[in-house]
PDB file of C-alpha atoms in Angstrom:
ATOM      1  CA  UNK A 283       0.000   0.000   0.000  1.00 95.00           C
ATOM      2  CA  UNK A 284       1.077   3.641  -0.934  1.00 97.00           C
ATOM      3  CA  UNK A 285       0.205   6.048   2.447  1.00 97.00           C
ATOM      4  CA  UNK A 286       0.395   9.690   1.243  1.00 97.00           C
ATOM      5  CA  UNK A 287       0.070  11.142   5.331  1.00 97.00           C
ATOM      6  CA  UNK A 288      -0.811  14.278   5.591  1.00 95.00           C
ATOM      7  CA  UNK A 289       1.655  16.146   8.654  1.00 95.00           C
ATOM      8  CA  UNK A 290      -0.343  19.235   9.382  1.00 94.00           C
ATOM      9  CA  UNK A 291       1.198  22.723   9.382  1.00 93.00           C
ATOM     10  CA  UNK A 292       3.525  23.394  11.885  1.00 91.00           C
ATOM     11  CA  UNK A 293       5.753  20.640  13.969  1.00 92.00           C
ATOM     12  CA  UNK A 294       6.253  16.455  14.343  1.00 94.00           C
ATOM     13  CA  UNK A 295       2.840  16.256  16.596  1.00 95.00           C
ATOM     14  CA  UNK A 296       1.077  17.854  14.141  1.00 96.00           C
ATOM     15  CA  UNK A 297       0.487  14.212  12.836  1.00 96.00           C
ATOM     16  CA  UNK A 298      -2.739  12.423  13.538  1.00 97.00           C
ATOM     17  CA  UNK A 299      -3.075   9.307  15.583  1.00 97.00           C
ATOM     18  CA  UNK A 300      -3.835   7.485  11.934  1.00 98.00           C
ATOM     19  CA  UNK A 301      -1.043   8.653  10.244  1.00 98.00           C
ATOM     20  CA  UNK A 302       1.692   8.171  13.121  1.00 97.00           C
ATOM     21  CA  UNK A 303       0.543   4.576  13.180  1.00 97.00           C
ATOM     22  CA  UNK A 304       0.776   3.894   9.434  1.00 97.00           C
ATOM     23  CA  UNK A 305       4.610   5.645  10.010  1.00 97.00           C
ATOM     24  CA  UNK A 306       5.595   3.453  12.426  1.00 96.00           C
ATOM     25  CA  UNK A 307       4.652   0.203  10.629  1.00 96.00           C
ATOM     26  CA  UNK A 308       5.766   1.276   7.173  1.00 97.00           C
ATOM     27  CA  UNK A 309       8.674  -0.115   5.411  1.00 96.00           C
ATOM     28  CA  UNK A 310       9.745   3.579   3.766  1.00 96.00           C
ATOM     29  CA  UNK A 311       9.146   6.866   4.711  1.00 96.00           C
ATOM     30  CA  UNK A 312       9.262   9.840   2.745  1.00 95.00           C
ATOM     31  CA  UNK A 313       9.235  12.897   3.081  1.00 92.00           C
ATOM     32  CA  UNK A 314       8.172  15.658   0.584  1.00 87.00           C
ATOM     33  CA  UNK A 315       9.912  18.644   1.292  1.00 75.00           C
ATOM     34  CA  UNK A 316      10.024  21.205  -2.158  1.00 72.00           C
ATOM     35  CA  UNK A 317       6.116  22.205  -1.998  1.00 73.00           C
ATOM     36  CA  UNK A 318       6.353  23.307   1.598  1.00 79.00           C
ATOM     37  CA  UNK A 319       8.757  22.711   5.109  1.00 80.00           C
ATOM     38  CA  UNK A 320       7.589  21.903   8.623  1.00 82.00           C
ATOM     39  CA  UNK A 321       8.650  24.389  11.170  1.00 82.00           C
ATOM     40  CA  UNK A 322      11.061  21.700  12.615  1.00 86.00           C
ATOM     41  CA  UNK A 323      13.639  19.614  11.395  1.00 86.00           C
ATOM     42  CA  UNK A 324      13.800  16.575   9.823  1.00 89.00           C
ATOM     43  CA  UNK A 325      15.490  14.740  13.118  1.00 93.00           C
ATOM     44  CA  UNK A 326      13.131  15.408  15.040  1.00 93.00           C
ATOM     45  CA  UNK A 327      10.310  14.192  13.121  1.00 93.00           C
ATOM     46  CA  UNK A 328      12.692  10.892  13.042  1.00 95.00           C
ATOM     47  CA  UNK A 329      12.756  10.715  16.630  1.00 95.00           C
ATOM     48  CA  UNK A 330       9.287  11.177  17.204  1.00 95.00           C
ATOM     49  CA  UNK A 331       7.997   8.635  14.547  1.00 94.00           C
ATOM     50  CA  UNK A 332      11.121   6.195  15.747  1.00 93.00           C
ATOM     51  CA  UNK A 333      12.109   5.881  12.110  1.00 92.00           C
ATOM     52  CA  UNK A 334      14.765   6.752   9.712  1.00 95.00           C
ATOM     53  CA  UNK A 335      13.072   9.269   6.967  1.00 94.00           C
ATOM     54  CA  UNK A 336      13.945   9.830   3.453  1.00 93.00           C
ATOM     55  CA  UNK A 337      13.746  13.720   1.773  1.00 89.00           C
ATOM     56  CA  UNK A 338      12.046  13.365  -1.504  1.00 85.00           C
ATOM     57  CA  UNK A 339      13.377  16.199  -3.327  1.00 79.00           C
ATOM     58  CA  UNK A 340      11.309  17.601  -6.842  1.00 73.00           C
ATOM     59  CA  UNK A 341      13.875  15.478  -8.979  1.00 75.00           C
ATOM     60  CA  UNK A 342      12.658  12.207  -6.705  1.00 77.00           C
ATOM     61  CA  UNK A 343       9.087  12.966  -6.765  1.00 75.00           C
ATOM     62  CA  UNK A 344       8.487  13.853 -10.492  1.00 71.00           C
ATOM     63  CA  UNK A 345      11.226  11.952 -11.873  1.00 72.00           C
ATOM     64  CA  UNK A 346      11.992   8.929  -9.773  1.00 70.00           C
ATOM     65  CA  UNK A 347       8.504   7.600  -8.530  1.00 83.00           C
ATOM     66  CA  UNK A 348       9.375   4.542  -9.855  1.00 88.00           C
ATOM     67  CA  UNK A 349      11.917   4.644  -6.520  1.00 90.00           C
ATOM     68  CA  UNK A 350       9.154   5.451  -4.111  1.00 91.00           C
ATOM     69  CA  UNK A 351       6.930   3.306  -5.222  1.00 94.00           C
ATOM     70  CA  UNK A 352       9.646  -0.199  -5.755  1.00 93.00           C
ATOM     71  CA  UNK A 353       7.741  -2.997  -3.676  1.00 94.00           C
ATOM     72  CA  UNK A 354       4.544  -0.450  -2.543  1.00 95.00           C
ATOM     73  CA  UNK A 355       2.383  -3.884  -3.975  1.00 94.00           C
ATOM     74  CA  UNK A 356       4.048  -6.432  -1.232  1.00 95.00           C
ATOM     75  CA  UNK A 357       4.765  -3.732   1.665  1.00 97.00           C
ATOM     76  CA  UNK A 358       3.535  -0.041   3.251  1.00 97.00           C
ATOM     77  CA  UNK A 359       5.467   2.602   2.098  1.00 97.00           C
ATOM     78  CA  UNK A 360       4.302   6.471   3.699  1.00 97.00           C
ATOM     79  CA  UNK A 361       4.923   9.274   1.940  1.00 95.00           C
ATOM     80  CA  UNK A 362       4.497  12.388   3.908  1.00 95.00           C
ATOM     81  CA  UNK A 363       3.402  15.591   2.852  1.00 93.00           C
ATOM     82  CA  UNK A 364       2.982  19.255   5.012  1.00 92.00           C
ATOM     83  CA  UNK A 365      -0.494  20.014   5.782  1.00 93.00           C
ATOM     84  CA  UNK A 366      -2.634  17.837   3.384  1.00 94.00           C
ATOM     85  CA  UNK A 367      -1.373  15.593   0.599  1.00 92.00           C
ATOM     86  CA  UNK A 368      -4.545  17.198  -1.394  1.00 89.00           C
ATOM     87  CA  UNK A 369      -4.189  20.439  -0.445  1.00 80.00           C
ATOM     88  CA  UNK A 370      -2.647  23.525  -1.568  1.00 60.00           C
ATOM     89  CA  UNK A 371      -0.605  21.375  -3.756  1.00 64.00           C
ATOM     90  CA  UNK A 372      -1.515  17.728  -5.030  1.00 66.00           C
ATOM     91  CA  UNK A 373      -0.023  14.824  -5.297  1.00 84.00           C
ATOM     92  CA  UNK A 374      -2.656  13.366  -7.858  1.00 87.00           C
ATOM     93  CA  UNK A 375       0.773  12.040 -10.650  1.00 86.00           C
ATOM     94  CA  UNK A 376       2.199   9.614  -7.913  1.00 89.00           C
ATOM     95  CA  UNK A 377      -1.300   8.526  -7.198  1.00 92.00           C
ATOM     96  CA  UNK A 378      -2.060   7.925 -10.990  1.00 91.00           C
ATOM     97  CA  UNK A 379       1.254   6.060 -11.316  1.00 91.00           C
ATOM     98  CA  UNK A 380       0.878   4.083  -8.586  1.00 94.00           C
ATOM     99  CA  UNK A 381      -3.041   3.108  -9.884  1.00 94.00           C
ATOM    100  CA  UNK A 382      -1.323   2.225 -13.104  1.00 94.00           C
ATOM    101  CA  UNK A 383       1.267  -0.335 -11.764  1.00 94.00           C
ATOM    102  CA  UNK A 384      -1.392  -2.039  -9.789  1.00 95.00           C
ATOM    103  CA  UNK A 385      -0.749  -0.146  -6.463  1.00 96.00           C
ATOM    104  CA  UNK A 386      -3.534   0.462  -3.954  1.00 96.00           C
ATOM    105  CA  UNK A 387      -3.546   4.066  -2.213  1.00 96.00           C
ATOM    106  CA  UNK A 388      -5.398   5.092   1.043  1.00 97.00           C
ATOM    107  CA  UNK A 389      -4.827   8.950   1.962  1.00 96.00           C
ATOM    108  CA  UNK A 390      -5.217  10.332   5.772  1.00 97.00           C
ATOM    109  CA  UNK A 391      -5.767  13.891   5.515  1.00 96.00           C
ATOM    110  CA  UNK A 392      -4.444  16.425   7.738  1.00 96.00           C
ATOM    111  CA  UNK A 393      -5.281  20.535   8.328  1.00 95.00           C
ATOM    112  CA  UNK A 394      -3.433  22.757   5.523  1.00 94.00           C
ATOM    113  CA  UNK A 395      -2.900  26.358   4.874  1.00 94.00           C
ATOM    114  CA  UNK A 396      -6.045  26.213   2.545  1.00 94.00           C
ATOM    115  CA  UNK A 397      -8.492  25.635   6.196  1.00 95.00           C
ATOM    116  CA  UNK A 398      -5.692  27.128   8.632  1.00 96.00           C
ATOM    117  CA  UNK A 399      -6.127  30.511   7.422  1.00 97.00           C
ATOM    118  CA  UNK A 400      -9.263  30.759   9.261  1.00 97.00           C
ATOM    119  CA  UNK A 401      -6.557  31.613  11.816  1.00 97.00           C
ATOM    120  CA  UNK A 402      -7.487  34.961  10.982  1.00 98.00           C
ATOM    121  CA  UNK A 403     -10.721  35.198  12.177  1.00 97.00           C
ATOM    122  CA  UNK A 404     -11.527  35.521   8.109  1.00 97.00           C
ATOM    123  CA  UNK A 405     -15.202  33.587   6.770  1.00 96.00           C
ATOM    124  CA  UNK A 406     -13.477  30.333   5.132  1.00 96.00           C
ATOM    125  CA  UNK A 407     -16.679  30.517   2.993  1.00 95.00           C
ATOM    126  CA  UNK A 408     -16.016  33.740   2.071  1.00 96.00           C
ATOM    127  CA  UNK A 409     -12.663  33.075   0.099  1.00 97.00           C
ATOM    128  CA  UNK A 410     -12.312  32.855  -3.420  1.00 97.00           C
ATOM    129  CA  UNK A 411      -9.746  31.331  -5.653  1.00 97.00           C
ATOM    130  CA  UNK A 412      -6.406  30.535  -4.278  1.00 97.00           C
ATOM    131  CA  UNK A 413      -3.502  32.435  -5.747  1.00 97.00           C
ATOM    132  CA  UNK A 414       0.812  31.476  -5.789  1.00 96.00           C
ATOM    133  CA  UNK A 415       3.180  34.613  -5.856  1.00 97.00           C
ATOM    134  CA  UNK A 416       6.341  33.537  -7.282  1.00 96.00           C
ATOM    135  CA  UNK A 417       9.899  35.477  -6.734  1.00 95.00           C
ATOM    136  CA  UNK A 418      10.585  38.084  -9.163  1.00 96.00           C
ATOM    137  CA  UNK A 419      13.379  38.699 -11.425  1.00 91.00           C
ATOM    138  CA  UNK A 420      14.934  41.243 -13.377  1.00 91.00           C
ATOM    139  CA  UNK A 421      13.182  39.954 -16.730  1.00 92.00           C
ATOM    140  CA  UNK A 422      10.198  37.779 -15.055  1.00 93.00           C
ATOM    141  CA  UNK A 423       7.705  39.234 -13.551  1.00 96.00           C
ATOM    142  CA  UNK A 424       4.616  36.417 -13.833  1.00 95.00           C
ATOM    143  CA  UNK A 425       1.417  38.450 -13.092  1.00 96.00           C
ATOM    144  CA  UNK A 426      -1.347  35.816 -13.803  1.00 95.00           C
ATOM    145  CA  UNK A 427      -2.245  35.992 -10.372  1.00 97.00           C
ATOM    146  CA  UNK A 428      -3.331  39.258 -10.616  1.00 98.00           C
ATOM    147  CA  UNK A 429      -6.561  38.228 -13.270  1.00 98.00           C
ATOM    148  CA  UNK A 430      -7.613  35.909 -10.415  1.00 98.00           C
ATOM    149  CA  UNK A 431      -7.511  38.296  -7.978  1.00 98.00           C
ATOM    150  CA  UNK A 432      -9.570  40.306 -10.046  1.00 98.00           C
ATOM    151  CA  UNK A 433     -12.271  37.316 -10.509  1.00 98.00           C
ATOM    152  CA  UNK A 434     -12.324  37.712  -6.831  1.00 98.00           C
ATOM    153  CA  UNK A 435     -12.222  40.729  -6.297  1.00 98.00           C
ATOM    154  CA  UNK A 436     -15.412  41.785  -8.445  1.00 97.00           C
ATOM    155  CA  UNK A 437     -17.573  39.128  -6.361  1.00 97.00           C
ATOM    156  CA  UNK A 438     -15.861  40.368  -2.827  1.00 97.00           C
ATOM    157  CA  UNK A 439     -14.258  37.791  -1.950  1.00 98.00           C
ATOM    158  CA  UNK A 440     -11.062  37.415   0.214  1.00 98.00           C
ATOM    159  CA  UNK A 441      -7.978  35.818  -1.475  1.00 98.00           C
ATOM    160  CA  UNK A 442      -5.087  34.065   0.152  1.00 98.00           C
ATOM    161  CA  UNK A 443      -2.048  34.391  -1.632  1.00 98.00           C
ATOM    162  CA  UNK A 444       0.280  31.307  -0.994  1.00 96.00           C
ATOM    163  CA  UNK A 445       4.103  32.769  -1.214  1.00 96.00           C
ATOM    164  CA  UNK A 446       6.945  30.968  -3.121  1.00 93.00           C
ATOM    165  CA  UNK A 447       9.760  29.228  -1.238  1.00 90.00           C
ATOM    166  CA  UNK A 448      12.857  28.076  -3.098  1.00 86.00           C
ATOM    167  CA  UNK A 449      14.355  24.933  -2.040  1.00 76.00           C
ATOM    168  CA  UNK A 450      17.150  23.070  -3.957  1.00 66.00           C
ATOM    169  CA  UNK A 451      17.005  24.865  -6.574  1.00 66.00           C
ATOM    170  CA  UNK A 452      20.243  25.723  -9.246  1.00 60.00           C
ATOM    171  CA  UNK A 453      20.987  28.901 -10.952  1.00 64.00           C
ATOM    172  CA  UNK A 454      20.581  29.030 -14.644  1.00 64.00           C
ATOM    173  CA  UNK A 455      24.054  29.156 -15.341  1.00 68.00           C
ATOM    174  CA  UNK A 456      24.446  25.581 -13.511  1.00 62.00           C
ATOM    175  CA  UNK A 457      21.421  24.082 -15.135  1.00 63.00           C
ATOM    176  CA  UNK A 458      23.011  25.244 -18.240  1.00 71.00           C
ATOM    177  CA  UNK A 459      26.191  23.537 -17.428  1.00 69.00           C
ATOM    178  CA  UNK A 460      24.808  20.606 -15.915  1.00 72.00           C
ATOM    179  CA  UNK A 461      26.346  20.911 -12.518  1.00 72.00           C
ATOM    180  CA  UNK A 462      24.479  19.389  -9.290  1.00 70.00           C
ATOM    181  CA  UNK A 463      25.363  22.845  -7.186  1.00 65.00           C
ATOM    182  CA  UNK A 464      22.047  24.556  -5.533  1.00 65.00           C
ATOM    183  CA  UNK A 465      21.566  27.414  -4.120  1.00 72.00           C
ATOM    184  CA  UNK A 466      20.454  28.312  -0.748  1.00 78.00           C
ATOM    185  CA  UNK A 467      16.971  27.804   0.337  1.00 83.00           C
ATOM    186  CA  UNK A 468      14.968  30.883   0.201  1.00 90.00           C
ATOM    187  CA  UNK A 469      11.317  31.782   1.311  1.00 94.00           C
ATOM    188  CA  UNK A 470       9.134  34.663   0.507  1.00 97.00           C
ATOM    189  CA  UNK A 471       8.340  37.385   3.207  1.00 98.00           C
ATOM    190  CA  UNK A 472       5.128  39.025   3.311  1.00 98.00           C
ATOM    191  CA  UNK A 473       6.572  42.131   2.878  1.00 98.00           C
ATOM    192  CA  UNK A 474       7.954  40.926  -0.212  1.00 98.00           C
ATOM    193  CA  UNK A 475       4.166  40.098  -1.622  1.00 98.00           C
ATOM    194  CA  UNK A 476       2.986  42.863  -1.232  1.00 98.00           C
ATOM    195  CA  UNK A 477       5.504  45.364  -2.238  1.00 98.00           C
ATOM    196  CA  UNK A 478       4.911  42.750  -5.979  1.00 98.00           C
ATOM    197  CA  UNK A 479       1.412  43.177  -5.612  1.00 98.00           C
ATOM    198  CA  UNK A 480       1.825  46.839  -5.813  1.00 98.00           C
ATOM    199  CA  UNK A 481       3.925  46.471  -8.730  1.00 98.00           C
ATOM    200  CA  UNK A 482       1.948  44.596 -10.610  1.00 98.00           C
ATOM    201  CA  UNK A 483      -0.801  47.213  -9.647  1.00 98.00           C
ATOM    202  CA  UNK A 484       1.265  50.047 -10.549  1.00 97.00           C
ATOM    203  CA  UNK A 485       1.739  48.221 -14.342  1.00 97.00           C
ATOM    204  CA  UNK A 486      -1.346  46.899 -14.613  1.00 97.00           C
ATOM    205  CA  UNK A 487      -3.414  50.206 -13.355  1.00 97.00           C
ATOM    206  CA  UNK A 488      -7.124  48.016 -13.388  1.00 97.00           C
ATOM    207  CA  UNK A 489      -7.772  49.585  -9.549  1.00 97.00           C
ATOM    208  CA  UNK A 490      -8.478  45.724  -8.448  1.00 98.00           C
ATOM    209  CA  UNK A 491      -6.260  46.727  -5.128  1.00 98.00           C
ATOM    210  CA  UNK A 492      -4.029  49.363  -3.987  1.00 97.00           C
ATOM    211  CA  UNK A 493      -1.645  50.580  -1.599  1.00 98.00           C
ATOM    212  CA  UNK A 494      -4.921  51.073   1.191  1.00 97.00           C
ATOM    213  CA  UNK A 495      -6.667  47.779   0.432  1.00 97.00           C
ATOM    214  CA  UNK A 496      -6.732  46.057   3.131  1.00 98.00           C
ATOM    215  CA  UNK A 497      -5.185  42.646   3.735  1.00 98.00           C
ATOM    216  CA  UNK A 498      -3.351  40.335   6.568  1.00 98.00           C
ATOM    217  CA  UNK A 499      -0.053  38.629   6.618  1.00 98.00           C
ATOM    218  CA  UNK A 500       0.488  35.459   8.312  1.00 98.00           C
ATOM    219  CA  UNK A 501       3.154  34.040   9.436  1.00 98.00           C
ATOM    220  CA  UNK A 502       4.016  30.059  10.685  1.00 96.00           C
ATOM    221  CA  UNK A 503      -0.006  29.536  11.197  1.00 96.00           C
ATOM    222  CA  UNK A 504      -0.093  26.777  13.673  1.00 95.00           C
ATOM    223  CA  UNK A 505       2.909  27.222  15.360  1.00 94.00           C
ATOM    224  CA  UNK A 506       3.298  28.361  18.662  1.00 94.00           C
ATOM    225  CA  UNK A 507       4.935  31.672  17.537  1.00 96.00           C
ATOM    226  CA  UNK A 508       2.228  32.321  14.622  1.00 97.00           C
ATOM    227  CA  UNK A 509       1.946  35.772  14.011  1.00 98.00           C
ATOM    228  CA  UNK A 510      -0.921  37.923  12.037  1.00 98.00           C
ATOM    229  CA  UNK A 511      -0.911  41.449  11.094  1.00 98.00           C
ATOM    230  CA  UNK A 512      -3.530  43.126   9.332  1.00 98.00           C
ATOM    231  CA  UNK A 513      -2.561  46.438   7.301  1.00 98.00           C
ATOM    232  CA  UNK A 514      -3.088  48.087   4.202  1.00 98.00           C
ATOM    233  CA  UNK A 515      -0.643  46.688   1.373  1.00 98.00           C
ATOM    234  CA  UNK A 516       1.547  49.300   2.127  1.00 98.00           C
ATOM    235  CA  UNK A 517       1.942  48.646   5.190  1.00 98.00           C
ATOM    236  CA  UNK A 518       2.786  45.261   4.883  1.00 98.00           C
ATOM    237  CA  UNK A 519       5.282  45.992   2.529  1.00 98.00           C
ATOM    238  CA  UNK A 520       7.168  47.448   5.895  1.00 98.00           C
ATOM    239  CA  UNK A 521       6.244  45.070   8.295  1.00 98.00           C
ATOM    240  CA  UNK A 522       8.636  42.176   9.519  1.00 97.00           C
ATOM    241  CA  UNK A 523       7.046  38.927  10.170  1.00 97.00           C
ATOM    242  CA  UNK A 524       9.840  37.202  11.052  1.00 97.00           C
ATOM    243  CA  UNK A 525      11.166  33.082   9.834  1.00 95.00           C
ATOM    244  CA  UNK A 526       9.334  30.961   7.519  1.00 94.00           C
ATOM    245  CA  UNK A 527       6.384  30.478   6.560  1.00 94.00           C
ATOM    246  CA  UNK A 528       4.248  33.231   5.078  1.00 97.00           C
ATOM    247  CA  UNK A 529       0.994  33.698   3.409  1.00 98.00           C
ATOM    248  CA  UNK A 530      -1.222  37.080   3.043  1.00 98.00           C
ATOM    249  CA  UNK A 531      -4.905  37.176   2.755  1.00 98.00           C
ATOM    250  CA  UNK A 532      -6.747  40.072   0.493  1.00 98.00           C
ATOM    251  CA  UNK A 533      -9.606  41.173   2.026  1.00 98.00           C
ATOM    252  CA  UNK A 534     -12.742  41.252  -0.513  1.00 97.00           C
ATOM    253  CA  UNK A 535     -16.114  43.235  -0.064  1.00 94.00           C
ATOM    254  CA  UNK A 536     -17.935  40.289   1.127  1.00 91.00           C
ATOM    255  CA  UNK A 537     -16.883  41.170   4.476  1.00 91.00           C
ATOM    256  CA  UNK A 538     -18.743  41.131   8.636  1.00 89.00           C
ATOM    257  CA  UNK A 539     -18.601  43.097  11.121  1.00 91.00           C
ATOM    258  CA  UNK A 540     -16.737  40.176  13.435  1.00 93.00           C
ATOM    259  CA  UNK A 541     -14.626  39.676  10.717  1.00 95.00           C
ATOM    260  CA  UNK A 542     -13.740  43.191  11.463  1.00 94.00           C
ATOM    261  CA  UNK A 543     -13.470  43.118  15.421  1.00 95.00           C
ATOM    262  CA  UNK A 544     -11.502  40.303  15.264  1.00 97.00           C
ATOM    263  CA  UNK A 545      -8.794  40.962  12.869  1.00 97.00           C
ATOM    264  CA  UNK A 546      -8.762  44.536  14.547  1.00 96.00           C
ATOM    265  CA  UNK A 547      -6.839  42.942  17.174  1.00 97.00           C
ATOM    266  CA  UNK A 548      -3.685  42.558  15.242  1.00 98.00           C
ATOM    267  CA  UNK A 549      -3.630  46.085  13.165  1.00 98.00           C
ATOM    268  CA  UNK A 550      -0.430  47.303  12.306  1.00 97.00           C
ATOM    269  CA  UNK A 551      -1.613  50.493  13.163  1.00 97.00           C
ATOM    270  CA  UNK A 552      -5.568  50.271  15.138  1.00 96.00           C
ATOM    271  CA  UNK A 553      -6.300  54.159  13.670  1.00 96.00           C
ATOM    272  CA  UNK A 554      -5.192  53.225  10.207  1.00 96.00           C
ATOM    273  CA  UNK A 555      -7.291  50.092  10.116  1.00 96.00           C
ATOM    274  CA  UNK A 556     -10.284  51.775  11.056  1.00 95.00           C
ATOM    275  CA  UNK A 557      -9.970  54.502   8.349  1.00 95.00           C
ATOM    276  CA  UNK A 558      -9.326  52.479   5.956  1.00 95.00           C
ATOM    277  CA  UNK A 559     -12.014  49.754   6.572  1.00 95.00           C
ATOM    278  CA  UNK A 560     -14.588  52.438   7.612  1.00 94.00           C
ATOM    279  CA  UNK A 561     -13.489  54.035   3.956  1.00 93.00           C
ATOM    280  CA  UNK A 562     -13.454  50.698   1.764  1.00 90.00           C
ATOM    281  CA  UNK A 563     -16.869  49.232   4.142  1.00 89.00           C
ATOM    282  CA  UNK A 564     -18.258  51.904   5.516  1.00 83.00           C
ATOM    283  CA  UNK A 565     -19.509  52.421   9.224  1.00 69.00           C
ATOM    284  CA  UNK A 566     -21.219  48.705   8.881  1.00 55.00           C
ATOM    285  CA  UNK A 567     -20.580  45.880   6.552  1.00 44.00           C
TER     286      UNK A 567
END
């Protein structure tokens, strides 16, 4: 049997009963770790679970299934993934390709980003469509996620905006030459997102946000230090959230009154936030 265990979002007891016991039992364990990273490291999810673990890289994953899944038909192999395997990002290929070798597949699900984000006191059902920011560069500046924001946007609904992280990843120059060197892991800030949200604003000049729209960052939701600020845009592009991870959350029209009260709480600035809402809201929502 193929196990694709779901970890939850923030450290090695994150795991449910379910999935800790299919761990313990299994022959291999994997561990994804290029879509997103647990807030601890690899060791000590090994000494919780009481088991060696193996990183499954992007190469591994897309390329080298065929490794995972050697002998999944005659024993358990677990193949972890942070918050839920069918969650912000899916894992439907391995599935498929284990279906097509004859491989059964059970899944134990786990919380993700995509339900932790109600963290922020924001309506889940009030979210739209689900949006990636990707780093920058000099000559690539993807803004696709700005026509979904927009789709939002017109029907007021709140977006969260899931931030790139860069993990074992090579420089052009060393793909081009074929060398196996990587460069350091990076992860996006929320200060980064926004100042590229503004950008792509600034270029794009459709009005769907600007620098006083209203949004919150987030920061290691689930963790014991998870942190939430709510700002405009610009603000955020000033605001330090501190270590990995971080997602943001667009506010859209569709919005309540305890919505309101309770991300009040964590204003970058209280007398800001109420201007601002009162002048996007009005006095009641």
């Amino acid at each position: 049997m193929l196990y694709l265990v779901g970890l939850g979002l923030a450290d090695e007891t994150d795991i449910t009963v379910k999935g800790l016991e299919i761990v313990k039992k299994a022959d291999r364990v994997y561990l994804e770790a290029y879509t997103s990273i647990l807030l601890v490291d690899k060791e000590k999810l090994e000494a919780f679970y009481g088991r060696p673990v193996i990183v499954a890289d992007r190469e591994l994953v897309e390329s080298g299934s065929d490794e995972i899944l050697e002998g999944a038909d005659k024993v358990d192999v677990a193949f972890l993934v942070v918050g839920d395997p069918f969650g912000a990002t899916t894992h439907t290929d391995l599935v498929l390709r284990a279906r097509e070798i004859g491989i059964q597949t059970k899944t134990v699900p786990n919380a993700s980003i995509m339900s932790g984000i109600g963290c922020t006191g924001l309506q889940l059902y009030n979210f739209g469509q689900t949006v990636s920011m990707v780093f920058f560069t000099e000559t690539w500046k993807p803004s696709s996620f700005y026509d979904r924001i927009k789709e939002n946007v017109q029907i007021g609904l709140h977006t969260l905006v899931l931030l790139d992280i860069k993990v074992k990843e090579q420089s052009l120059e060393d793909m081009a030459r074929g060398r196996k060197v990587f460069q350091p892991p990076r992860y996006m800030t929320v200060s980064q997102c926004a100042s590229q949200m503004l950008e792509i604003e600034e270029e794009r000049k459709e009005g769907v946000y600007g620098p006083d729209s209203l949004a919150v960052g987030c920061a290691r939701v689930g963790a014991a230090d998870q942190k939430l600020a709510a700002g405009t845009l610009k603000e955020l592009t000033e605001v330090d959230m501190g270590r990995p991870l971080h997602s943001l959350v667009l506010l859209g029209k569709r919005t309540h009154d305890l919505e309101r009260d309770y991300i009040r709480e964590f204003a970058v600035d209280q007398a800001s936030f109420d201007i601002n809402w009162k002048k996007t809201y009005g006095e009641s929502s």
